Coordinates of C-alpha atoms in Angstrom, one line a residue:
M208 CA -12.2 2.8 26.4
G209 CA -11.9 -0.3 28.5
T210 CA -11.9 -3.7 26.9
I211 CA -14.2 -5.2 29.5
K212 CA -16.8 -2.5 28.9
F213 CA -16.6 -3.0 25.1
L214 CA -16.9 -6.8 25.4
A215 CA -19.9 -6.4 27.7
L216 CA -21.6 -4.2 25.2
M217 CA -21.2 -6.9 22.6
W218 CA -23.4 -9.2 24.6
S219 CA -25.9 -6.8 26.2
L220 CA -26.6 -3.9 23.8
V221 CA -29.9 -4.3 22.0
L222 CA -30.8 -1.6 19.4
F223 CA -34.0 -1.3 17.5
G224 CA -34.5 0.6 14.3
A225 CA -36.4 0.7 11.1
A226 CA -36.0 -2.2 8.7
F227 CA -33.5 -1.6 6.0
A228 CA -34.2 -1.8 2.3
Q229 CA -31.6 -3.8 0.5
A230 CA -30.7 -3.4 -3.1
E231 CA -32.6 -5.5 -5.7
P232 CA -30.8 -7.7 -8.2
T233 CA -30.6 -6.4 -11.7
L234 CA -30.9 -9.9 -13.1
H235 CA -31.1 -13.5 -12.1
H236 CA -29.1 -16.5 -13.5
D237 CA -30.8 -19.9 -13.6
M238 CA -28.0 -22.2 -14.7
Q239 CA -27.8 -25.9 -15.7
I240 CA -24.1 -26.7 -15.4
T241 CA -22.2 -29.8 -16.4
L242 CA -18.5 -30.0 -15.3
D243 CA -16.0 -32.3 -17.0
P244 CA -12.7 -31.9 -14.9
H245 CA -10.7 -34.3 -17.2
A246 CA -11.4 -32.1 -20.2
H247 CA -11.1 -28.8 -18.2
R248 CA -14.6 -28.1 -19.6
L249 CA -18.0 -26.8 -18.6
D250 CA -21.3 -26.8 -20.5
V251 CA -24.0 -24.3 -19.3
V252 CA -27.6 -23.5 -20.2
D253 CA -28.2 -20.1 -18.5
T254 CA -31.7 -18.7 -18.4
I255 CA -31.3 -15.0 -17.5
T256 CA -34.2 -13.0 -16.2
F257 CA -33.9 -9.2 -16.3
A258 CA -35.4 -7.0 -13.5
N259 CA -36.1 -4.3 -16.1
P260 CA -37.5 -5.7 -19.4
L261 CA -35.5 -5.1 -22.5
Q262 CA -37.5 -2.9 -24.9
P263 CA -37.8 -3.6 -28.7
D264 CA -34.6 -2.7 -30.5
S265 CA -32.7 -2.1 -27.3
Q266 CA -29.2 -3.5 -26.7
I267 CA -27.3 -4.8 -23.7
D268 CA -23.7 -5.9 -23.6
F269 CA -22.0 -8.7 -21.6
V270 CA -18.6 -10.2 -21.3
L271 CA -17.7 -13.9 -21.3
H272 CA -14.5 -16.0 -21.2
A273 CA -13.1 -16.1 -24.8
G274 CA -12.6 -19.8 -24.5
L275 CA -16.4 -20.4 -24.3
S276 CA -18.5 -20.5 -27.4
V277 CA -22.0 -19.1 -26.9
Q278 CA -25.3 -19.1 -28.7
I279 CA -28.8 -17.8 -28.0
E280 CA -31.9 -20.0 -27.8
G281 CA -35.0 -18.9 -29.6
Q282 CA -35.7 -15.9 -31.8
V283 CA -36.4 -13.3 -29.0
A284 CA -33.0 -11.6 -29.5
S285 CA -29.9 -11.6 -31.6
L286 CA -26.2 -11.9 -30.5
K287 CA -23.0 -10.6 -32.0
K288 CA -19.4 -10.1 -31.0
I289 CA -18.2 -6.6 -30.4
A290 CA -14.8 -5.0 -29.5
M291 CA -13.7 -5.1 -25.9
P292 CA -13.2 -1.7 -24.1
H293 CA -9.9 -1.1 -22.5
T294 CA -11.3 -1.6 -19.0
I295 CA -14.2 -3.6 -17.8
G296 CA -15.0 -3.4 -14.1
R297 CA -12.7 -4.6 -11.4
V298 CA -10.6 -7.4 -12.9
R299 CA -7.7 -8.6 -10.8
H300 CA -6.4 -11.2 -13.2
A301 CA -6.5 -11.0 -17.0
V302 CA -8.2 -13.8 -18.8
P303 CA -9.1 -13.9 -22.5
R304 CA -12.5 -12.2 -22.7
Q305 CA -15.0 -11.5 -25.4
M306 CA -17.8 -8.9 -25.4
Y307 CA -21.2 -9.6 -26.9
R308 CA -24.1 -7.4 -27.8
L309 CA -27.6 -8.7 -27.1
S310 CA -30.2 -7.0 -29.3
A311 CA -33.9 -7.4 -28.3
G312 CA -36.4 -8.0 -31.1
S313 CA -39.4 -7.3 -28.9
D314 CA -40.3 -6.8 -25.2
I315 CA -38.4 -9.5 -23.3
T316 CA -37.7 -10.2 -19.7
Q317 CA -35.9 -13.4 -20.2
V318 CA -33.2 -14.9 -22.5
T319 CA -31.5 -18.3 -22.6
L320 CA -27.8 -18.6 -23.5
K321 CA -25.9 -21.8 -24.1
Y322 CA -22.2 -21.7 -23.7
S323 CA -19.4 -24.3 -23.3
G324 CA -15.7 -24.7 -23.5
E325 CA -12.5 -25.0 -21.6
I326 CA -11.3 -22.9 -18.6
Y327 CA -7.9 -23.8 -17.5
H328 CA -5.4 -21.2 -16.1
P329 CA -2.5 -22.9 -14.2
M330 CA -1.3 -21.4 -10.9
S331 CA 1.0 -18.4 -11.0
S332 CA 2.9 -16.7 -8.2
T333 CA 1.8 -13.2 -7.1
G334 CA 3.2 -10.7 -4.7
E335 CA 6.8 -11.6 -5.0
E336 CA 8.0 -8.7 -2.8
Y337 CA 5.2 -9.4 -0.3
S338 CA 5.9 -11.6 2.7
R339 CA 2.7 -13.6 2.1
S340 CA 3.2 -14.3 -1.6
F341 CA 1.2 -17.2 -2.9
N342 CA -0.1 -18.9 -6.0
E343 CA -3.3 -17.8 -7.7
T344 CA -5.4 -18.5 -10.7
P345 CA -8.3 -16.6 -12.2
G346 CA -10.1 -19.8 -12.9
V347 CA -9.4 -23.5 -13.4
I348 CA -11.3 -26.7 -14.1
D349 CA -9.2 -29.7 -13.4
T350 CA -9.2 -33.2 -11.9
G351 CA -7.8 -31.7 -8.7
G352 CA -10.7 -29.3 -8.3
V353 CA -12.7 -26.5 -9.8
F354 CA -12.3 -22.8 -8.9
L355 CA -14.5 -20.3 -10.8
A356 CA -15.2 -16.7 -9.8
H357 CA -16.0 -13.3 -11.4
A358 CA -12.4 -13.0 -12.6
S359 CA -12.9 -16.3 -14.6
F360 CA -15.8 -14.7 -16.6
W361 CA -17.3 -18.2 -16.6
Y362 CA -20.8 -16.7 -16.8
P363 CA -22.1 -13.7 -18.7
V364 CA -21.2 -10.5 -16.8
F365 CA -23.6 -7.7 -17.5
G366 CA -21.9 -4.6 -16.0
N367 CA -21.5 -4.4 -12.2
G368 CA -25.1 -4.5 -10.9
P369 CA -26.1 -6.9 -8.2
I370 CA -27.3 -10.4 -9.3
S371 CA -29.1 -13.5 -7.9
F372 CA -28.7 -17.0 -9.1
K373 CA -29.6 -20.7 -9.0
L374 CA -26.8 -23.2 -10.0
D375 CA -27.8 -26.8 -10.9
V376 CA -24.5 -28.5 -11.1
S377 CA -23.8 -32.0 -12.5
M378 CA -20.3 -33.5 -11.8
P379 CA -18.4 -36.8 -11.7
P380 CA -19.4 -39.3 -9.0
R381 CA -18.4 -38.5 -5.4
W382 CA -17.8 -34.9 -6.4
K383 CA -19.5 -32.0 -4.6
A384 CA -20.0 -28.4 -5.6
V385 CA -20.0 -25.4 -3.2
S386 CA -21.3 -21.9 -3.9
Q387 CA -22.7 -19.0 -1.8
G388 CA -26.2 -19.2 -0.5
R389 CA -28.4 -22.2 0.3
R390 CA -28.2 -25.8 -0.9
I391 CA -31.7 -26.7 -2.0
E392 CA -31.2 -30.1 -3.6
E393 CA -28.6 -32.8 -3.7
D394 CA -28.4 -36.2 -5.5
V395 CA -25.0 -38.0 -5.2
S396 CA -24.8 -41.4 -6.9
K397 CA -22.2 -43.8 -8.3
Q398 CA -22.9 -42.6 -11.8
R399 CA -23.1 -38.8 -11.3
S400 CA -23.4 -36.1 -8.6
R401 CA -25.9 -33.3 -8.8
I402 CA -26.1 -30.3 -6.3
V403 CA -28.3 -27.2 -6.5
W404 CA -27.3 -23.9 -4.8
A405 CA -29.3 -20.7 -4.8
E406 CA -29.1 -17.2 -3.5
Q407 CA -31.8 -14.6 -3.8
A408 CA -30.1 -11.7 -2.0
P409 CA -28.1 -9.3 -4.2
Q410 CA -24.6 -10.7 -4.9
E411 CA -21.6 -9.0 -6.5
E412 CA -20.5 -12.2 -8.3
I413 CA -21.0 -16.0 -8.5
Y414 CA -18.5 -18.6 -7.2
L415 CA -18.4 -22.3 -8.1
I416 CA -16.0 -24.6 -6.2
A417 CA -16.0 -28.3 -6.8
A418 CA -13.9 -31.3 -5.8
E419 CA -14.2 -34.8 -4.2
F420 CA -15.2 -33.6 -0.7
S421 CA -16.1 -35.3 2.6
E422 CA -18.8 -33.2 4.1
Y423 CA -19.7 -32.5 7.7
R424 CA -22.4 -30.2 9.1
K425 CA -23.8 -28.9 12.3
S426 CA -26.8 -26.6 13.2
A427 CA -25.8 -23.1 14.5
G428 CA -29.3 -21.8 15.3
A429 CA -30.8 -20.5 12.1
V430 CA -27.5 -21.0 10.3
E431 CA -25.9 -24.3 9.2
A432 CA -22.2 -24.7 9.8
Q433 CA -20.5 -26.9 7.1
A434 CA -17.1 -28.3 6.4
F435 CA -15.9 -29.7 3.1
L436 CA -12.6 -31.6 3.4
R437 CA -10.6 -33.2 0.7
E438 CA -9.8 -36.2 3.0
P439 CA -12.1 -37.5 5.7
D440 CA -11.2 -36.0 9.1
A441 CA -14.2 -35.9 11.5
A442 CA -12.1 -34.4 14.4
L443 CA -10.8 -31.5 12.4
A444 CA -14.2 -30.8 10.9
Q445 CA -15.8 -30.8 14.4
R446 CA -13.4 -28.2 15.7
Y447 CA -14.3 -25.9 12.8
L448 CA -18.0 -26.6 13.1
D449 CA -17.9 -25.8 16.9
V450 CA -16.1 -22.4 16.5
T451 CA -18.3 -21.5 13.5
A452 CA -21.4 -21.6 15.7
Q453 CA -19.5 -19.6 18.4
F454 CA -18.3 -16.8 16.2
I455 CA -21.6 -16.4 14.3
E456 CA -23.4 -15.9 17.6
M457 CA -20.8 -13.5 18.8
Y458 CA -20.9 -11.3 15.8
R459 CA -24.7 -11.5 15.6
Q460 CA -24.7 -9.9 19.0
L461 CA -22.2 -7.3 18.0
I462 CA -23.5 -6.3 14.6
G463 CA -26.8 -8.0 13.6
P464 CA -28.2 -11.2 12.1
Y465 CA -25.9 -13.3 10.0
P466 CA -26.9 -12.6 6.4
Y467 CA -26.7 -16.1 4.8
A468 CA -28.1 -19.6 5.4
K469 CA -24.8 -21.3 6.0
F470 CA -21.1 -20.8 6.6
A471 CA -18.8 -23.4 5.2
L472 CA -15.1 -24.2 5.6
V473 CA -14.0 -25.4 2.2
E474 CA -10.5 -27.0 1.8
N475 CA -8.9 -25.8 -1.4
F476 CA -6.5 -27.8 -3.6
W477 CA -3.8 -25.1 -3.2
E478 CA -2.8 -22.8 -0.4
T479 CA -5.3 -19.9 -0.2
G480 CA -7.0 -17.7 2.4
Y481 CA -10.1 -16.5 0.6
G482 CA -13.3 -15.2 2.1
M483 CA -16.4 -15.6 -0.1
P484 CA -20.1 -14.9 0.8
S485 CA -21.1 -17.7 3.2
F486 CA -17.9 -19.8 2.9
T487 CA -14.2 -19.6 3.1
L488 CA -11.7 -21.3 0.9
L489 CA -8.5 -22.3 2.9
G490 CA -5.5 -24.3 1.8
P491 CA -4.8 -27.8 3.2
K492 CA -1.8 -26.7 5.3
V493 CA -3.6 -23.6 6.6
I494 CA -6.6 -25.3 8.0
R495 CA -4.5 -27.7 10.0
L496 CA -2.6 -24.9 11.8
P497 CA -4.1 -24.8 15.3
F498 CA -4.0 -21.0 15.7
I499 CA -6.1 -20.5 12.5
L500 CA -9.2 -21.3 14.4
Y501 CA -8.9 -18.2 16.5
S502 CA -7.2 -15.9 14.0
S503 CA -7.8 -16.1 10.3
Y504 CA -11.0 -18.2 10.6
P505 CA -13.1 -15.7 12.6
H506 CA -11.8 -13.0 10.3
E507 CA -13.3 -14.8 7.3
I508 CA -16.6 -15.4 9.1
L509 CA -16.8 -11.7 9.9
H510 CA -16.3 -10.8 6.3
N511 CA -19.9 -12.0 5.8
W512 CA -21.0 -8.8 7.5
W513 CA -18.3 -6.5 6.2
G514 CA -17.5 -7.0 2.5
N515 CA -19.9 -9.8 1.7
G516 CA -22.9 -8.4 3.6
V517 CA -22.3 -4.7 3.4
Y518 CA -20.4 -4.2 0.1
V519 CA -17.5 -1.9 -0.5
D520 CA -17.6 1.1 -2.8
Y521 CA -14.1 0.4 -4.1
E522 CA -13.8 3.6 -6.1
K523 CA -13.8 5.5 -2.7
G524 CA -11.6 3.1 -0.8
N525 CA -11.8 -0.3 0.8
W526 CA -12.8 0.1 4.5
A527 CA -14.0 -3.5 5.0
E528 CA -10.6 -5.2 5.4
G529 CA -9.6 -2.8 8.2
L530 CA -12.9 -3.0 10.0
T531 CA -12.9 -6.8 9.8
S532 CA -9.4 -7.0 11.1
Y533 CA -10.2 -4.6 13.9
L534 CA -13.2 -6.6 15.0
A535 CA -11.5 -10.0 14.6
D536 CA -7.7 -10.0 14.8
H537 CA -7.4 -6.9 17.1
L538 CA -10.4 -7.8 19.2
F539 CA -9.1 -11.3 20.1
K540 CA -5.7 -9.8 21.1
E541 CA -7.6 -7.2 23.2
Q542 CA -9.5 -10.0 24.9
R543 CA -6.2 -11.5 25.9
G544 CA -4.8 -8.2 27.2
E545 CA -2.5 -7.9 24.2
G546 CA -4.2 -5.0 22.4
A547 CA -1.4 -2.5 22.9
A548 CA 1.2 -4.9 21.7
F549 CA -0.9 -5.6 18.6
R550 CA -1.3 -1.9 17.8
R551 CA 2.4 -1.4 18.3
G552 CA 2.9 -4.1 15.6
I553 CA 0.6 -2.2 13.3
L554 CA 2.5 1.0 13.8
Q555 CA 5.8 -0.7 13.5
N556 CA 4.9 -2.2 10.1
Y557 CA 3.8 1.3 8.9
T558 CA 7.0 2.9 10.2
D559 CA 9.2 0.2 8.7
F560 CA 7.5 -0.3 5.3
V561 CA 5.8 2.9 4.3
L562 CA 8.7 5.1 3.5
E563 CA 8.7 8.5 1.8
G564 CA 7.0 8.3 -1.6
K565 CA 5.3 5.0 -0.9
D566 CA 2.3 6.3 1.1
F567 CA -1.2 6.7 -0.3
P568 CA -4.6 7.7 1.3
L569 CA -7.1 5.1 2.5
S570 CA -9.5 6.4 -0.1
S571 CA -7.1 4.8 -2.7
F572 CA -6.8 1.4 -1.1
T573 CA -8.6 -1.5 -2.8
A574 CA -6.7 -4.7 -2.0
R575 CA -3.5 -6.0 -0.4
H576 CA -0.7 -6.7 -2.8
S577 CA 2.4 -5.8 -0.9
S578 CA 3.7 -5.0 2.6
V579 CA 3.1 -1.3 2.0
S580 CA -0.5 -1.8 0.9
E581 CA -1.1 -4.1 3.9
A582 CA 0.4 -1.6 6.3
I583 CA -1.9 1.1 5.0
G584 CA -5.1 -0.7 3.9
Y585 CA -5.2 -3.1 6.9
G586 CA -3.1 -1.4 9.5
K587 CA -4.0 2.3 9.2
T588 CA -7.7 1.5 8.7
Q589 CA -7.7 -0.6 11.9
M590 CA -6.2 2.4 13.7
L591 CA -8.8 4.7 12.2
F592 CA -11.6 2.5 13.7
H593 CA -9.7 2.3 17.0
M594 CA -9.3 6.1 17.2
L595 CA -13.0 6.5 16.3
R596 CA -14.0 4.1 19.1
Q597 CA -11.8 6.0 21.5
S598 CA -13.3 9.3 20.4
I599 CA -17.0 8.5 20.5
G600 CA -17.1 5.8 23.1
D601 CA -17.9 2.1 23.1
E602 CA -21.7 2.5 23.2
A603 CA -21.9 4.9 20.2
F604 CA -19.3 2.7 18.3
V605 CA -21.4 -0.4 18.7
K606 CA -24.5 1.5 17.9
G607 CA -22.8 2.7 14.7
L608 CA -21.9 -0.9 13.8
H609 CA -25.6 -1.9 14.1
R610 CA -26.7 1.1 12.0
L611 CA -24.1 0.5 9.3
Y612 CA -25.2 -3.1 8.9
R613 CA -28.9 -2.3 9.1
Q614 CA -28.8 0.5 6.6
Y615 CA -26.4 -0.9 4.0
K616 CA -26.9 -4.7 4.0
F617 CA -26.4 -5.9 0.5
K618 CA -25.7 -2.4 -0.7
E619 CA -22.4 -0.5 -1.3
A620 CA -21.0 1.7 1.4
S621 CA -18.1 4.2 1.3
F622 CA -16.0 5.9 3.9
T623 CA -18.4 8.9 3.5
D624 CA -21.3 6.6 4.3
L625 CA -19.5 5.4 7.4
E626 CA -18.9 8.9 8.5
E627 CA -22.6 9.7 8.3
V628 CA -23.6 6.5 10.1
F629 CA -21.2 7.1 13.0
K630 CA -22.1 10.8 13.1
G631 CA -25.7 9.8 13.7
A632 CA -24.9 7.1 16.2
S633 CA -22.7 9.5 18.3
D634 CA -24.3 12.9 17.6
T635 CA -20.7 14.1 16.8
D636 CA -19.4 16.0 13.8
L637 CA -16.8 13.6 12.3
E638 CA -16.0 15.4 9.1
A639 CA -12.6 16.6 10.1
F640 CA -11.7 13.2 11.6
F641 CA -12.5 11.3 8.4
K642 CA -11.0 13.9 6.1
Q643 CA -7.7 13.8 8.1
W644 CA -7.4 10.0 8.2
V645 CA -9.1 8.9 5.0
Q646 CA -8.0 11.6 2.5
G647 CA -4.7 12.5 4.1
V648 CA -1.3 10.9 3.5
G649 CA 1.3 10.3 6.1
A650 CA 1.2 10.1 9.9
P651 CA 2.2 12.3 12.9
K652 CA 5.4 11.8 14.8
L653 CA 5.5 13.0 18.4
E654 CA 8.2 14.3 20.6
I655 CA 8.5 15.7 24.1
S656 CA 10.5 18.8 23.4
Q657 CA 10.5 20.3 26.9
V658 CA 9.6 19.2 30.4
A659 CA 9.8 21.0 33.8
A660 CA 8.6 19.9 37.3
E661 CA 8.4 21.8 40.5
Q662 CA 6.8 21.3 43.9
V663 CA 4.0 23.8 44.8
G664 CA 2.9 23.3 48.3
T665 CA 1.7 19.7 48.7
E666 CA 1.3 19.3 44.9
W667 CA 3.7 19.1 42.0
K668 CA 3.4 21.2 38.9
L669 CA 4.5 19.6 35.6
D670 CA 4.9 21.5 32.4
V671 CA 5.1 19.4 29.2
R672 CA 5.8 20.7 25.8
L673 CA 4.6 18.2 23.1
S674 CA 5.6 18.7 19.5
Q675 CA 4.7 17.2 16.1
I676 CA 7.9 16.8 14.2
Q677 CA 6.8 15.2 11.0
E678 CA 7.0 17.0 7.7
G679 CA 3.8 18.5 6.4
P680 CA 0.8 20.0 8.3
A681 CA 0.0 19.4 11.9
Y682 CA -2.6 16.8 12.8
Q683 CA -5.6 17.3 15.2
L684 CA -4.9 14.7 17.9
N685 CA -6.0 13.7 21.4
V686 CA -2.8 12.4 22.9
P687 CA -2.9 10.1 25.9
L688 CA -0.2 10.7 28.6
A689 CA 0.8 8.4 31.5
I690 CA 2.9 9.9 34.3
T691 CA 4.6 7.7 36.8
L692 CA 4.5 9.2 40.3
A693 CA 6.7 8.6 43.3
G694 CA 5.2 6.1 45.7
R695 CA 2.2 5.4 43.5
D696 CA 1.5 2.0 41.9
Q697 CA -0.7 3.4 39.2
A698 CA 0.4 6.0 36.7
Y699 CA -1.6 9.2 36.5
Q700 CA -3.4 9.2 33.1
T701 CA -4.7 12.1 31.1
S702 CA -4.9 13.3 27.5
I703 CA -4.1 16.6 25.8
S704 CA -5.5 18.1 22.7
L705 CA -2.9 18.8 20.1
A706 CA -3.8 20.7 16.9
A707 CA -0.7 22.7 16.4
R708 CA 3.0 21.9 15.9
D709 CA 3.7 22.6 19.6
S710 CA 1.6 22.7 22.7
T711 CA 2.5 23.2 26.3
T712 CA 0.3 21.7 29.0
S713 CA 0.5 22.3 32.8
L714 CA -0.6 19.6 35.1
R715 CA -1.2 19.5 38.9
L716 CA -0.1 16.2 40.4
P717 CA -0.5 14.7 43.9
A718 CA 3.1 13.3 43.9
E719 CA 6.5 13.8 42.3
P720 CA 6.5 12.9 38.6
L721 CA 9.2 10.5 37.7
R722 CA 8.5 9.5 34.1
I723 CA 6.2 10.6 31.2
D724 CA 5.0 8.2 28.5
V725 CA 3.3 9.6 25.4
D726 CA 0.6 7.4 23.9
P727 CA 1.8 4.4 26.0
E728 CA -1.0 2.1 24.8
F729 CA -0.4 3.0 21.1
D730 CA -3.9 4.4 20.6
I731 CA -2.9 7.0 17.9
F732 CA -1.9 6.2 14.4
R733 CA 1.6 7.7 14.2
R734 CA 5.2 7.0 13.2
L735 CA 7.0 5.3 16.1
D736 CA 10.2 6.5 17.5
R737 CA 13.0 4.0 17.1
A738 CA 13.2 3.7 20.9
E739 CA 9.7 2.3 20.8
I740 CA 10.4 -0.4 18.2
P741 CA 11.9 -3.8 19.2
P742 CA 14.5 -5.2 16.8
A743 CA 12.8 -6.8 13.8
L744 CA 13.7 -7.9 10.3
S745 CA 10.9 -5.6 8.9
Q746 CA 13.4 -2.7 9.5
A747 CA 15.6 -4.2 6.8
F748 CA 12.8 -5.5 4.5
G749 CA 11.2 -2.0 4.4
A750 CA 14.4 -0.1 3.7
D751 CA 15.3 1.2 0.3
K752 CA 18.8 0.1 0.8
A753 CA 20.0 -2.7 3.1
L754 CA 23.5 -3.4 4.4
L755 CA 24.3 -7.0 5.3
V756 CA 27.3 -7.5 7.6
L757 CA 28.8 -11.0 7.4
P758 CA 31.2 -12.6 9.8
A759 CA 34.6 -12.7 8.1
Q760 CA 35.5 -16.1 9.6
A761 CA 32.2 -17.8 8.4
P762 CA 32.5 -20.9 6.2
K763 CA 32.9 -20.2 2.5
A764 CA 29.6 -21.9 1.7
M765 CA 27.7 -19.5 4.0
L766 CA 29.5 -16.5 2.7
D767 CA 28.7 -17.5 -0.9
A768 CA 25.0 -18.1 0.0

């Protein structure tokens, strides 16, 4: 479908529907937090309110960082340590953890826990074989800054149900804390800083970021744009505040209302590219790269709709990274007339990195940890949404985006849910499409195996035999063709349905055919032919074996290196 039509729909399409019913939090944390960065320590008084009251003699388990000592206030319940199970939810980084069992002595809806101790996990490198390897920590409290997330287990984690919270954070003077949600109170003095953040909408986890920040802000309609920088820089902050307002409005038109009260750029104290609900945590070098404003930054803003607004059912595959990339990275390239080149890059990465034995279905993708997982989880998923859009049309595709957000805001959605949403938006049976691209492994590889042209009266007859030459079963494809004609500036464009290994198509053309291009705009997820791939180092990086040819007359130091 044409880019202009799609972009016009972004600004003009207005869809009405029934109000959605978001999931309700299973519990609410009301925390009084004191941070001591010099001692790597925090002290917390956490009043936990349960949506469903605990019955007499009932028990509920939670997990907390093992470096934190915990006690219960009052006599409403008892607390004891129990053995940790082998697995507990989605934990990306291992921290020392302890499981506790809370036993209710009577009907209770609320319990107060006091816990304190040290959380300090220095940076470690991750993704050594991955081109974007970087340092990470599951949690750290230090003079350089504070980073606490679900993986830190810095607050009691009761299963995987949605939660809400209020954080009342006390810190050293000139420090500021950032979390998701709305800031409802602030008192910064020479003796102590205090900031209160709250979020009532269901959240998957609670973040706490803190450092000595210079803050800048700007109204973006009903949303406040914010920037927290480690060094004062009004000009840099203004650039981010301006584009924040621009992108929030753009995606509001395309998808639906922004789900949070603010979006903040937060400068981290090491190089990261994290997207959290209502803020992004970017490294000091990253935020000063000029192209980030129109590449990675809108990607992180868009995650507030996909991933931090509509949550991912990870057990059935992570669709949010691909959809976010398609509506940010790909869309901006498409706006500049570079969509085909961008898609060729996606297909080239898959062709170069995903060799035999390394492939896996989209239903198994959770997060990017290597070039292979990026090529599949980000690249193949982007192509899935591109092919879906090509198949059902721009209007139904945008309608599906609206419906997906409206129906699953603050709830989990899977690829199966997406299939149902877009089926309803397009009135099209998409079962075979999603099964082929989400559950299947591999990709088609196309070849013109036979071609013949002859003049018939004033027309030309062209017979084209198109073959799928990959191993494994044939794919159901709609393959675009572009045929260059003698004396014509514009190529003749058509598409053919290909569901078998081979298919012969006869075309009637108004002029002599000179050239045939199969999928010239790279609209199909497939393995590229080597003739379609420009020379790139990824061909060597993705190979199982690489041969390096060195010049014999090169200096010894170079040869040794």
